[in-house]
Short mmCIF file of C-alpha atoms in Angstrom, two decimals:
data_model
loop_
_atom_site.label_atom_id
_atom_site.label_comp_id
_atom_site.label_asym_id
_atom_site.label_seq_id
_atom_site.Cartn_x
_atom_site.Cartn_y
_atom_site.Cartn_z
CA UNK A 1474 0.00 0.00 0.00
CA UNK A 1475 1.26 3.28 -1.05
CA UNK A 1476 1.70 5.88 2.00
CA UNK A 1477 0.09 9.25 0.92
CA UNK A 1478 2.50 12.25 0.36
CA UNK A 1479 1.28 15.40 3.13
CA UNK A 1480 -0.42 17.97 1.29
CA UNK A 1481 1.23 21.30 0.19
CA UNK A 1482 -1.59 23.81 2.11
CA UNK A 1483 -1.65 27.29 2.03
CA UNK A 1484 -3.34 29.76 4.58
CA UNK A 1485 -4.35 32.81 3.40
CA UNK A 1486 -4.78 35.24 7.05
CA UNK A 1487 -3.06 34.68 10.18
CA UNK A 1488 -5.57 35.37 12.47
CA UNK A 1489 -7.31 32.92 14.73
CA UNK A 1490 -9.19 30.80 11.90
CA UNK A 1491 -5.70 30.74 9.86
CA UNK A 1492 -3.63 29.64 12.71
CA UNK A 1493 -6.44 27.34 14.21
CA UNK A 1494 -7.29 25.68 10.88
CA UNK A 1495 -3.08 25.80 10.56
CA UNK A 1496 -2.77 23.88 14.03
CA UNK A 1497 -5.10 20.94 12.81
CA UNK A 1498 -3.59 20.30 9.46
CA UNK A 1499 -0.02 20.42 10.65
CA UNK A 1500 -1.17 16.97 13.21
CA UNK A 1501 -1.79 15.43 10.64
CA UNK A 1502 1.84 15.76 9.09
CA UNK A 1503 0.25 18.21 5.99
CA UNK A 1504 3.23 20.69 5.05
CA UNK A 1505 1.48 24.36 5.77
CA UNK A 1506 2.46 27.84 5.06
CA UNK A 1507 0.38 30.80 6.03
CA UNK A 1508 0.20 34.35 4.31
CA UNK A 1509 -0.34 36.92 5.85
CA UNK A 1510 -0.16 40.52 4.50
CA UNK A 1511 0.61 42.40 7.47
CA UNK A 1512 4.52 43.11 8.33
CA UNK A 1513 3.50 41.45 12.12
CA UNK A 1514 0.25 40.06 12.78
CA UNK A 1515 -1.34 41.61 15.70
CA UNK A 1516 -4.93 40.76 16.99
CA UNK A 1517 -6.95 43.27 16.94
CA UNK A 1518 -9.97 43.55 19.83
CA UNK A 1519 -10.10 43.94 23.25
CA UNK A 1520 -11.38 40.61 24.49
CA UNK A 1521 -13.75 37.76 23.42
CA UNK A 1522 -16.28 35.19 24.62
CA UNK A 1523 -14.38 31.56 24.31
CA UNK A 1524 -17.67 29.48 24.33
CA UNK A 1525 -17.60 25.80 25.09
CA UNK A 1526 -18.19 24.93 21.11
CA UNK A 1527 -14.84 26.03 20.78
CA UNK A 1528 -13.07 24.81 23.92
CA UNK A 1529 -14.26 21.39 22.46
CA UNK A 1530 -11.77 22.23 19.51
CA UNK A 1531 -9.28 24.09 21.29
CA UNK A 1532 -8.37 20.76 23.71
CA UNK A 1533 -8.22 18.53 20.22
CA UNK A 1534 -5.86 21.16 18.74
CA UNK A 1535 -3.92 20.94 22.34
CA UNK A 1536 -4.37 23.66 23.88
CA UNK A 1537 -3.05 24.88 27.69
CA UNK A 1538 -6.15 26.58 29.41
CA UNK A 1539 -4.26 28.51 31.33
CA UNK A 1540 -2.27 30.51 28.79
CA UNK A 1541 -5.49 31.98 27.87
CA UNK A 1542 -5.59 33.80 31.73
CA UNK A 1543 -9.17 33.49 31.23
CA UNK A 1544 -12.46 34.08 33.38
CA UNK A 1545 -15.66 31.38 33.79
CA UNK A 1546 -18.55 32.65 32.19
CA UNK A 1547 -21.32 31.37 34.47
CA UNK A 1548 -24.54 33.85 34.32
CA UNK A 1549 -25.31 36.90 32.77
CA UNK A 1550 -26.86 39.70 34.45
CA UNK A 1551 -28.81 42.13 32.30
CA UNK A 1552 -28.78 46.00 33.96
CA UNK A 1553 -31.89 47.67 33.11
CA UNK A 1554 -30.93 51.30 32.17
CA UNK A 1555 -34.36 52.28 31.38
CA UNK A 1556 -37.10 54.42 32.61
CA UNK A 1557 -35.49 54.62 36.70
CA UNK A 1558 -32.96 52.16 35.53
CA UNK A 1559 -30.41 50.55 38.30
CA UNK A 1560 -31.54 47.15 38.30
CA UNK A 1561 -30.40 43.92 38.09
CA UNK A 1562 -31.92 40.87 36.24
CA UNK A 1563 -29.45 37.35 37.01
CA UNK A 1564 -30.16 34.35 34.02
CA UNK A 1565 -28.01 31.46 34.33
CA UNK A 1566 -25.52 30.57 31.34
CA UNK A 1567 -25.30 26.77 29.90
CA UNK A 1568 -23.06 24.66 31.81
CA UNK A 1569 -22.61 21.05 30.30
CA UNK A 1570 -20.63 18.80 32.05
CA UNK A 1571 -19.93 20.94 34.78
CA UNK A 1572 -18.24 23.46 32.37
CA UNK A 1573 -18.88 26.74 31.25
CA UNK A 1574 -18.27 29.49 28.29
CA UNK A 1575 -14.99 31.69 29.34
CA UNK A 1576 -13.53 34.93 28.77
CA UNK A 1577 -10.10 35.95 27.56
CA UNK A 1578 -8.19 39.05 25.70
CA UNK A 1579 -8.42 38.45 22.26
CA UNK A 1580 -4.08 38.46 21.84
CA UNK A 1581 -3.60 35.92 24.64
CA UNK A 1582 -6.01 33.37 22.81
CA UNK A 1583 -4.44 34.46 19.51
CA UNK A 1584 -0.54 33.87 20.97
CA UNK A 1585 -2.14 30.54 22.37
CA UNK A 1586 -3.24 29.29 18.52
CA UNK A 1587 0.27 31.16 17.06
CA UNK A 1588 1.83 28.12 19.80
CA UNK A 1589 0.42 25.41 19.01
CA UNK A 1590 0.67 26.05 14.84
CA UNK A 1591 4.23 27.30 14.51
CA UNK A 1592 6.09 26.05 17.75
CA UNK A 1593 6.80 22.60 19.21
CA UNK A 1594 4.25 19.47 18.88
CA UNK A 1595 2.74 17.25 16.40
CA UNK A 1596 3.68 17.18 12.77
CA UNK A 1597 5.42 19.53 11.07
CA UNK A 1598 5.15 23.19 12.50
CA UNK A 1599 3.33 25.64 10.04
CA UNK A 1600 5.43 28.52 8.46
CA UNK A 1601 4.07 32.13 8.76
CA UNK A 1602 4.94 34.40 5.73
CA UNK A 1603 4.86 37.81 6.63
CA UNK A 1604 4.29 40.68 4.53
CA UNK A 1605 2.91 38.43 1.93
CA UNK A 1606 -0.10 39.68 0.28
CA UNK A 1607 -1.85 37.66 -1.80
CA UNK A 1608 -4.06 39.19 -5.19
CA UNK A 1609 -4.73 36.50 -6.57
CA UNK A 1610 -6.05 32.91 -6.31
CA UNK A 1611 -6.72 30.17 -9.08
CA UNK A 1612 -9.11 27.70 -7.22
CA UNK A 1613 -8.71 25.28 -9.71
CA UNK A 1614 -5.29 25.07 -10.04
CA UNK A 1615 -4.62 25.73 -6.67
CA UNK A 1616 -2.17 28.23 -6.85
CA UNK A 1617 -1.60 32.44 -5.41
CA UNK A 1618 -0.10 35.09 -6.95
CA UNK A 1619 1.46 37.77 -4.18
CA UNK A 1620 2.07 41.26 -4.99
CA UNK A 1621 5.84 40.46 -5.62
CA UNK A 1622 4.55 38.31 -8.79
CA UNK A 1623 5.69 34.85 -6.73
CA UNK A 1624 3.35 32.52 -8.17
CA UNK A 1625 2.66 29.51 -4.66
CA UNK A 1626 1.73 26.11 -6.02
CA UNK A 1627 -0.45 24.52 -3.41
CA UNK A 1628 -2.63 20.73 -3.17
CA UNK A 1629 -5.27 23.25 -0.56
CA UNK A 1630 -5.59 26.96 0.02
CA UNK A 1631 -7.83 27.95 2.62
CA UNK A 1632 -8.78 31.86 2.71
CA UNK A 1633 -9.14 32.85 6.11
CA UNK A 1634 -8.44 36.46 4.79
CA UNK A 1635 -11.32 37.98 7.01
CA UNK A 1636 -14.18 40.41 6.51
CA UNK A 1637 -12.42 41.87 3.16
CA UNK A 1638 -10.77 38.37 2.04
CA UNK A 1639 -9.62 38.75 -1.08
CA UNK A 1640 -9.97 34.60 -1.75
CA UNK A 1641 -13.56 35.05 -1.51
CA UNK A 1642 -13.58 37.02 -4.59
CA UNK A 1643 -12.06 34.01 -6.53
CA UNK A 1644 -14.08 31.32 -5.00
CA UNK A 1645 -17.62 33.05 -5.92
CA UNK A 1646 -16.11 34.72 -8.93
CA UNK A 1647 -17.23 38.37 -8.36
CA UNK A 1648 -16.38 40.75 -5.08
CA UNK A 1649 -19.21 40.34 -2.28
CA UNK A 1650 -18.03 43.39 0.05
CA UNK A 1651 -18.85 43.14 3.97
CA UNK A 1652 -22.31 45.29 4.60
CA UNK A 1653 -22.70 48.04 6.53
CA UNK A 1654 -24.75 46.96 9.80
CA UNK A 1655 -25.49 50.85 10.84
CA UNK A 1656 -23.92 49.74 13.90
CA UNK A 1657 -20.36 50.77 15.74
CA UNK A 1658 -18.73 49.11 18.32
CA UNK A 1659 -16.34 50.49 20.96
CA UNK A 1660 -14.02 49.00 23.13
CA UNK A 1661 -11.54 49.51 25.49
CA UNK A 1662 -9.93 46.79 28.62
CA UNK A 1663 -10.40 48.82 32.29
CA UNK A 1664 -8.48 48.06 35.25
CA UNK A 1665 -10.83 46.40 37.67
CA UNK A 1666 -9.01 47.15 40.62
CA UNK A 1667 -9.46 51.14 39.75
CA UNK A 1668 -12.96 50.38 39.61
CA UNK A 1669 -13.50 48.54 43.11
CA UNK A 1670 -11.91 51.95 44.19
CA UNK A 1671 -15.15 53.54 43.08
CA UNK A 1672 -18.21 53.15 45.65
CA UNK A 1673 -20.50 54.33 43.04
CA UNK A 1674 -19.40 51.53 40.48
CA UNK A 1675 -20.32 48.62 43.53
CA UNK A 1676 -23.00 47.30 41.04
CA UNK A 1677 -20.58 45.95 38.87
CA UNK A 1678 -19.63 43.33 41.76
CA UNK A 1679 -23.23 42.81 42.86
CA UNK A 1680 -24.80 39.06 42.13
CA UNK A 1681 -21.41 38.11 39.79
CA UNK A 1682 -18.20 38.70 38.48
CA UNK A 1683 -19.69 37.62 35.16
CA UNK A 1684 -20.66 39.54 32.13
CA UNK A 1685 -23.32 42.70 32.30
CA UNK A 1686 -25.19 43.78 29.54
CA UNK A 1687 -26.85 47.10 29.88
CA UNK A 1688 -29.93 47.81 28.02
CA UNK A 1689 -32.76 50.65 28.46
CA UNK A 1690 -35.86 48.28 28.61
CA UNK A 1691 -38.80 50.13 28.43
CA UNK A 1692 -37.47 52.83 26.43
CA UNK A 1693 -39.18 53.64 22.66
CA UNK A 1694 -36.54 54.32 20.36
CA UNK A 1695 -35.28 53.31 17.27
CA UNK A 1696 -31.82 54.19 18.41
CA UNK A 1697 -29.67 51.18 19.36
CA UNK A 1698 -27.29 51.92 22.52
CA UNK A 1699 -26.24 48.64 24.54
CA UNK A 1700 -23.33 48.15 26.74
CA UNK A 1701 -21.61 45.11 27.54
CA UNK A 1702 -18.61 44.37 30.59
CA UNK A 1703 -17.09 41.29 31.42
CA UNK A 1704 -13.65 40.39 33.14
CA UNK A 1705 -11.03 38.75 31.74
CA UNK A 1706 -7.21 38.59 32.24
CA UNK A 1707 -7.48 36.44 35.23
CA UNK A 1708 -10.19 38.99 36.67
CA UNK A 1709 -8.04 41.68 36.66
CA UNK A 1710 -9.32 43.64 33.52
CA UNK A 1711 -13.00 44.64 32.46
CA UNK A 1712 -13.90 44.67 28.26
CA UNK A 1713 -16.08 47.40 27.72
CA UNK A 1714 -17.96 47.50 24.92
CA UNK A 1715 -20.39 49.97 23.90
CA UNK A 1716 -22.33 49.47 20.30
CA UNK A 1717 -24.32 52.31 18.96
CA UNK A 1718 -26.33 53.33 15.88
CA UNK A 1719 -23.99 54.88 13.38
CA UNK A 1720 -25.51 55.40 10.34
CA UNK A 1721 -22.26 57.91 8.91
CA UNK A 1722 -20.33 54.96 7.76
CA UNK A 1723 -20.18 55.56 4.38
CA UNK A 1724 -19.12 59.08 5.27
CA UNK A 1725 -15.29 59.49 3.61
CA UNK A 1726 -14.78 61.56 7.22
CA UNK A 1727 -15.56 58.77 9.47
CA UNK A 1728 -13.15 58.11 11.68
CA UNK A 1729 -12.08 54.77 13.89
CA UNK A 1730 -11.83 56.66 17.24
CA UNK A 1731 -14.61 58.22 19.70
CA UNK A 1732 -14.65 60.56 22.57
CA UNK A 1733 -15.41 59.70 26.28
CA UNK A 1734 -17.20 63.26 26.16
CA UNK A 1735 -18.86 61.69 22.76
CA UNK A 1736 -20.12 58.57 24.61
CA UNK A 1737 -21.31 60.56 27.81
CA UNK A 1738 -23.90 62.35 25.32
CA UNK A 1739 -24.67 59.30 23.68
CA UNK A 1740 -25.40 57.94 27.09
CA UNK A 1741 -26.78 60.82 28.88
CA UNK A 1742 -30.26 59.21 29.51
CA UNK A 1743 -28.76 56.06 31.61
CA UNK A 1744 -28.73 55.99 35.05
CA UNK A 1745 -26.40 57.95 37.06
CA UNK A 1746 -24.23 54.72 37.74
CA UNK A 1747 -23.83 53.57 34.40
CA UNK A 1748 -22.38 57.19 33.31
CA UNK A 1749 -19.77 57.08 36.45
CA UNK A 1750 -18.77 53.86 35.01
CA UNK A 1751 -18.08 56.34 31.47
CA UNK A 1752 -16.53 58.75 33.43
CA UNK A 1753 -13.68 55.92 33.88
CA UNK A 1754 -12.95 55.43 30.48
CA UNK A 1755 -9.65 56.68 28.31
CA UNK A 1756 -10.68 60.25 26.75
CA UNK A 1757 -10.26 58.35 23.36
CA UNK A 1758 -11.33 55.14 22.51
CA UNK A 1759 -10.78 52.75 19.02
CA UNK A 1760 -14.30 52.18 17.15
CA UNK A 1761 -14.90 49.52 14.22
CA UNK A 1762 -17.79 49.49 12.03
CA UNK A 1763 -19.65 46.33 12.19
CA UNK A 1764 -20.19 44.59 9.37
CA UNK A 1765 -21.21 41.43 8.19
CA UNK A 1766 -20.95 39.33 5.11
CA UNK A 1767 -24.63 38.11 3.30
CA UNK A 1768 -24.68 34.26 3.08
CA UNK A 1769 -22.87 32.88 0.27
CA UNK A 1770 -23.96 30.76 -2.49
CA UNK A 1771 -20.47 28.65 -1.84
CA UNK A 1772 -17.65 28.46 0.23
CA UNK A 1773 -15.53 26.05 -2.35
CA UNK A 1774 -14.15 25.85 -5.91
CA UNK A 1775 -11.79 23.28 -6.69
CA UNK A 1776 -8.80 23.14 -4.55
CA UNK A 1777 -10.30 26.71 -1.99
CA UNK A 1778 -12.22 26.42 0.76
CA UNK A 1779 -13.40 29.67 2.80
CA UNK A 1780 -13.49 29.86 6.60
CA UNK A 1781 -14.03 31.98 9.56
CA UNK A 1782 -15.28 36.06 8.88
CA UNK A 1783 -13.90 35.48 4.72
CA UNK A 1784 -16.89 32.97 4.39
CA UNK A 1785 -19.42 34.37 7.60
CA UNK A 1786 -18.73 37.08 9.45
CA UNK A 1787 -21.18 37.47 11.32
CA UNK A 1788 -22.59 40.40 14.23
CA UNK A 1789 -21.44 39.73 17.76
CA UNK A 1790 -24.40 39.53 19.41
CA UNK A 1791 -24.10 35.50 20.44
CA UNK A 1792 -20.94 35.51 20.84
CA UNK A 1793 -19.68 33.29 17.87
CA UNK A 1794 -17.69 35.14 15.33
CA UNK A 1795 -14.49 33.36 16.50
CA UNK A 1796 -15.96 29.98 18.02
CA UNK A 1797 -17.51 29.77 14.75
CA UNK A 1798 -13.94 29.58 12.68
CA UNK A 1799 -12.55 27.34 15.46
CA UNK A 1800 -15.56 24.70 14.67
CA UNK A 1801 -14.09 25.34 10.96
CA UNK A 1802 -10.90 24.90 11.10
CA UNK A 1803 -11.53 21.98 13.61
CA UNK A 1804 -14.10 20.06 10.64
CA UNK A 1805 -11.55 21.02 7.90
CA UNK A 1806 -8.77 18.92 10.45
CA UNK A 1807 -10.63 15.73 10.76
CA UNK A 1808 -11.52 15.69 7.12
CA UNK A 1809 -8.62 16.49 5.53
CA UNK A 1810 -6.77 13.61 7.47
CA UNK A 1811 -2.72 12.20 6.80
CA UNK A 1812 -4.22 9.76 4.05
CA UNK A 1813 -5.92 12.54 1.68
CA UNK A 1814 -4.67 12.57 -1.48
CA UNK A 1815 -5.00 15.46 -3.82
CA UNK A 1816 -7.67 14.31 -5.85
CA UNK A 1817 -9.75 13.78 -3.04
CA UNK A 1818 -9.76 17.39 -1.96
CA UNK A 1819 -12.44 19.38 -4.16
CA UNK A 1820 -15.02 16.30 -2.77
CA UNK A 1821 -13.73 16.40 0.78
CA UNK A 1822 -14.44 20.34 0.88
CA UNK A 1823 -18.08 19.95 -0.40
CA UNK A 1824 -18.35 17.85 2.72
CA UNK A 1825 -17.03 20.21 4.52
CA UNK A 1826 -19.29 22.91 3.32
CA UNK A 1827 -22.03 20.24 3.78
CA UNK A 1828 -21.24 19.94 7.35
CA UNK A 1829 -21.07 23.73 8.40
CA UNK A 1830 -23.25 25.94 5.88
CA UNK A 1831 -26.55 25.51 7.69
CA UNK A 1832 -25.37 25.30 11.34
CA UNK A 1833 -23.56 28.89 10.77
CA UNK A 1834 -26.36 29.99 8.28
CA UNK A 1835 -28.65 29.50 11.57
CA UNK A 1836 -26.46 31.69 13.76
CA UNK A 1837 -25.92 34.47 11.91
CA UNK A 1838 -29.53 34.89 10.94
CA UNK A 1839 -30.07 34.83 14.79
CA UNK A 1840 -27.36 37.57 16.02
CA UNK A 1841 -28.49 39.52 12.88
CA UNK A 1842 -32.10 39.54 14.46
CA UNK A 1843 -31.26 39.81 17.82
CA UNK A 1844 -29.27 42.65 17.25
CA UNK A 1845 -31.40 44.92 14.76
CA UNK A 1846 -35.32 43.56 15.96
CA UNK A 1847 -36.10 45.46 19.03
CA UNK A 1848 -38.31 42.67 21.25
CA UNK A 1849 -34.96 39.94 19.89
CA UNK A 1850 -32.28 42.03 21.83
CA UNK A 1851 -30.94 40.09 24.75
CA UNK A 1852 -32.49 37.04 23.68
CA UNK A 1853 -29.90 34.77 23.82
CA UNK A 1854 -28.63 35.77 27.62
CA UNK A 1855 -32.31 34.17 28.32
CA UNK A 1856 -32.68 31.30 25.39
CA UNK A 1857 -31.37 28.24 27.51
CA UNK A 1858 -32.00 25.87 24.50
CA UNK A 1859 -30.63 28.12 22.03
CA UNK A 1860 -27.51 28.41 24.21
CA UNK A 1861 -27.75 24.61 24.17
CA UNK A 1862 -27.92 24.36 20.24
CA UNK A 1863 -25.19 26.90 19.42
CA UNK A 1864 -22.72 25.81 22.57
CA UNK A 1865 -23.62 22.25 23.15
CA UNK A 1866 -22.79 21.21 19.59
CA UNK A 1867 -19.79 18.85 18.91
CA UNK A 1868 -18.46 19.65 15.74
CA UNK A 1869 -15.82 17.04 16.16
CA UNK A 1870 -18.16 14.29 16.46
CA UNK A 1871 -20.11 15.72 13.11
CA UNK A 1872 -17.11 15.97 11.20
CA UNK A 1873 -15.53 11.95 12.29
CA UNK A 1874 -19.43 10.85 11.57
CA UNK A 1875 -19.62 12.40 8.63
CA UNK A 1876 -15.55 11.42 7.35
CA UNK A 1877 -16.77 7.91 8.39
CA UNK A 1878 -19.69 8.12 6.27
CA UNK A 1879 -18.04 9.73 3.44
CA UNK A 1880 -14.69 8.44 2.86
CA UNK A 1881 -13.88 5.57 5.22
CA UNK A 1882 -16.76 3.38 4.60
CA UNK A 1883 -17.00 4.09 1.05
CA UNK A 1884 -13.64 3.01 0.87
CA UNK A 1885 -14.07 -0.21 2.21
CA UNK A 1886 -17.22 -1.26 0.47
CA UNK A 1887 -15.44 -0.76 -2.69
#
């Protein structure tokens, strides 16, 4: 019997779906280089949810929990900011198993999947091209063309080029652009210990240490203004998060920074405590627009598969933009195993876009509701069984039924 050769892979985007997707090729002893256009790759965001979907992945890529310096996620309280405002409503958050969701910064889980891809451990460790754009991508002859005119022969590329991926383009054949949301979102970390220094900020400790999100219930308006605070860093930071109604995007002026003074006005109707916990914040803070991508006719062509915010970003309402590429790039690992051969790829990536289309279809549909329909907002703090569908999923077990299914039994039948 012939031992398959490890496939040549290429990995468009260094962020956490490139170096996640990068981490479960390399185990199993597939040669991969990543691109990334940047001179150094540096996460960008404050902090993130790490649900348990994704821990499931994380431990099969090999990951040490306690790199990430993270924070359980147990309940969420939701802070009424309407009408008299100040109060506080506890619902529980899924625990299977005795586990919960977590919270981390965004770098440390980032410097956690750069680890495991390019340092020490199984299989070969992935190579990380820096200031290496890519323009162009032939899906069916699986090669990339950088800005230097290098033309990269590869058996797989996998764009995980984010919200603007430029692989996208070649896989559908035209340019889908992210879409405008109407929505920005500002963040910042806060040093908790400054804020247990502040009596008037006490309600931030009251019930849990766990996430707040602060909404006006009761209040008529159009106008979207929602706050979210949870710890991370081992407890000893706070992600802030504010998203509000922008609808200057398209505005050639816009800039990515807001005031504190800026935020206090957009604010000025909460409560008394909520705008003492603005009074704490930097006088400038960074903004992004949100956007998401529409759903896609296809992920794959040939020898390209899409993953992570190139083939759904999505709005962060649930929590799931980056979970959502770690199920990816886990799928993509257990069906692209040591014994694919090239020829086998274009088939093994329509099961692959079998496998995850729907599921994320589902999600993003719901944080795209439960962030722009009024009566939808906070849903999911309260949805038990929709926490259950989105977190208690094991795409690991999906992907090894349906590589059994697929390719192993077919195999032996014939």
């Amino acid at each position: 019997m012939v031992q398959a050769q490890p496939l040549n892979v290429s990995i468009v985007g260094a962020g956490i779906a490139g170096l996640a997707a990068a981490t479960a090729l390399r185990r199993n002893g597939h040669l991969v280089q990543i691109f990334e256009s940047a001179e150094t790759k540096t996460e960008i965001g404050a902090a993130i949810v790490v649900p348990l979907n994704a821990q499931r992945v994380l431990e099969y890529l090999g990951y040490k929990k306690e790199n990430l310096k993270s924070v359980d996620l147990s309940s969420m309280v939701t802070f009424d900011a309407g009408g008299d405002g100040g109060k506080n409503f506890a619902s529980p958050w899924i625990e299977i198993d005795g586990r919960v969701a977590v919270t981390c910064v965004r770098s440390d889980l980032h410097n956690e999947l750069l680890r495991l891809a390019t340092g020490p451990g199984e299989g070969p460790p992935a190579v990380i091209n820096f200031a290496s754009e890519v323009v162009r991508c032939d899906p069916e002859e699986g090669s990339l063309t950088l800005t230097d005119g290098r033309v990269v022969q590869s058996d797989l590329i996998l764009g995980a080029d984010g919200i603007s991926s430029v692989i996208r383009t070649h896989v559908l054949g035209h340019v889908q652009k992210a879409l405008h949301s109407g929505l920005t979102n500002c963040r910042t970390l806060l040093d908790v210990a400054k804020l247990d220094a502040v009596p008037e900020l006490s309600w931030l400790r009251e019930g849990t240490l766990g996430p707040r999100m602060i909404i006006p219930f009761g209040v008529e308006s159009d106008e979207y203004r929602w706050l979210f605070l949870y710890p991370c860093r081992s407890g000893e930071l706070l992600n802030f998060i504010a998203l509000l109604d922008d609808q200057d995007q398209a505005n050639p002026d816009w800039h990515p920074s807001v005031t504190r003074e800026t935020l206090l006005s957009k604010f000025a109707a909460f409560p008394s405590q909520v705008r003492k916990l603005l009074e704490m914040l930097p006088e400038e803070l960074p903004r992004w627009q949100i956007r998401y991508v529409p759903m896609l006719p296809t992920w794959v062509k040939g020898y390209v598969a899409l993953l992570g915010d190139a083939a759904h970003a999505t709005l962060p309402t649930l929590g799931q933009g980056a979970a959502q590429a770690i199920e990816d790039a886990g799928a993509l690992g257990l069906l692209l195993p040591s014994s694919t051969k090239r020829a086998e790829i274009p088939e093994r990536l329509e099961a692959y876009q079998q496998l995850r289309k729907e599921r994320v279809e589902r999600i993003t549909r719901e944080s795209y509701d439960q962030m722009t329909v009024p009566k939808e907002r906070g849903k999911f703090s309260r949805d038990l069984e929709f926490q259950k569908y989105v977190m208690g999923y094991d795409v690991l077990a999906a992907a090894r039924e349906v590589s059994d299914r697929e390719f192993v039994n077919k195999k032996g039948l014939n």
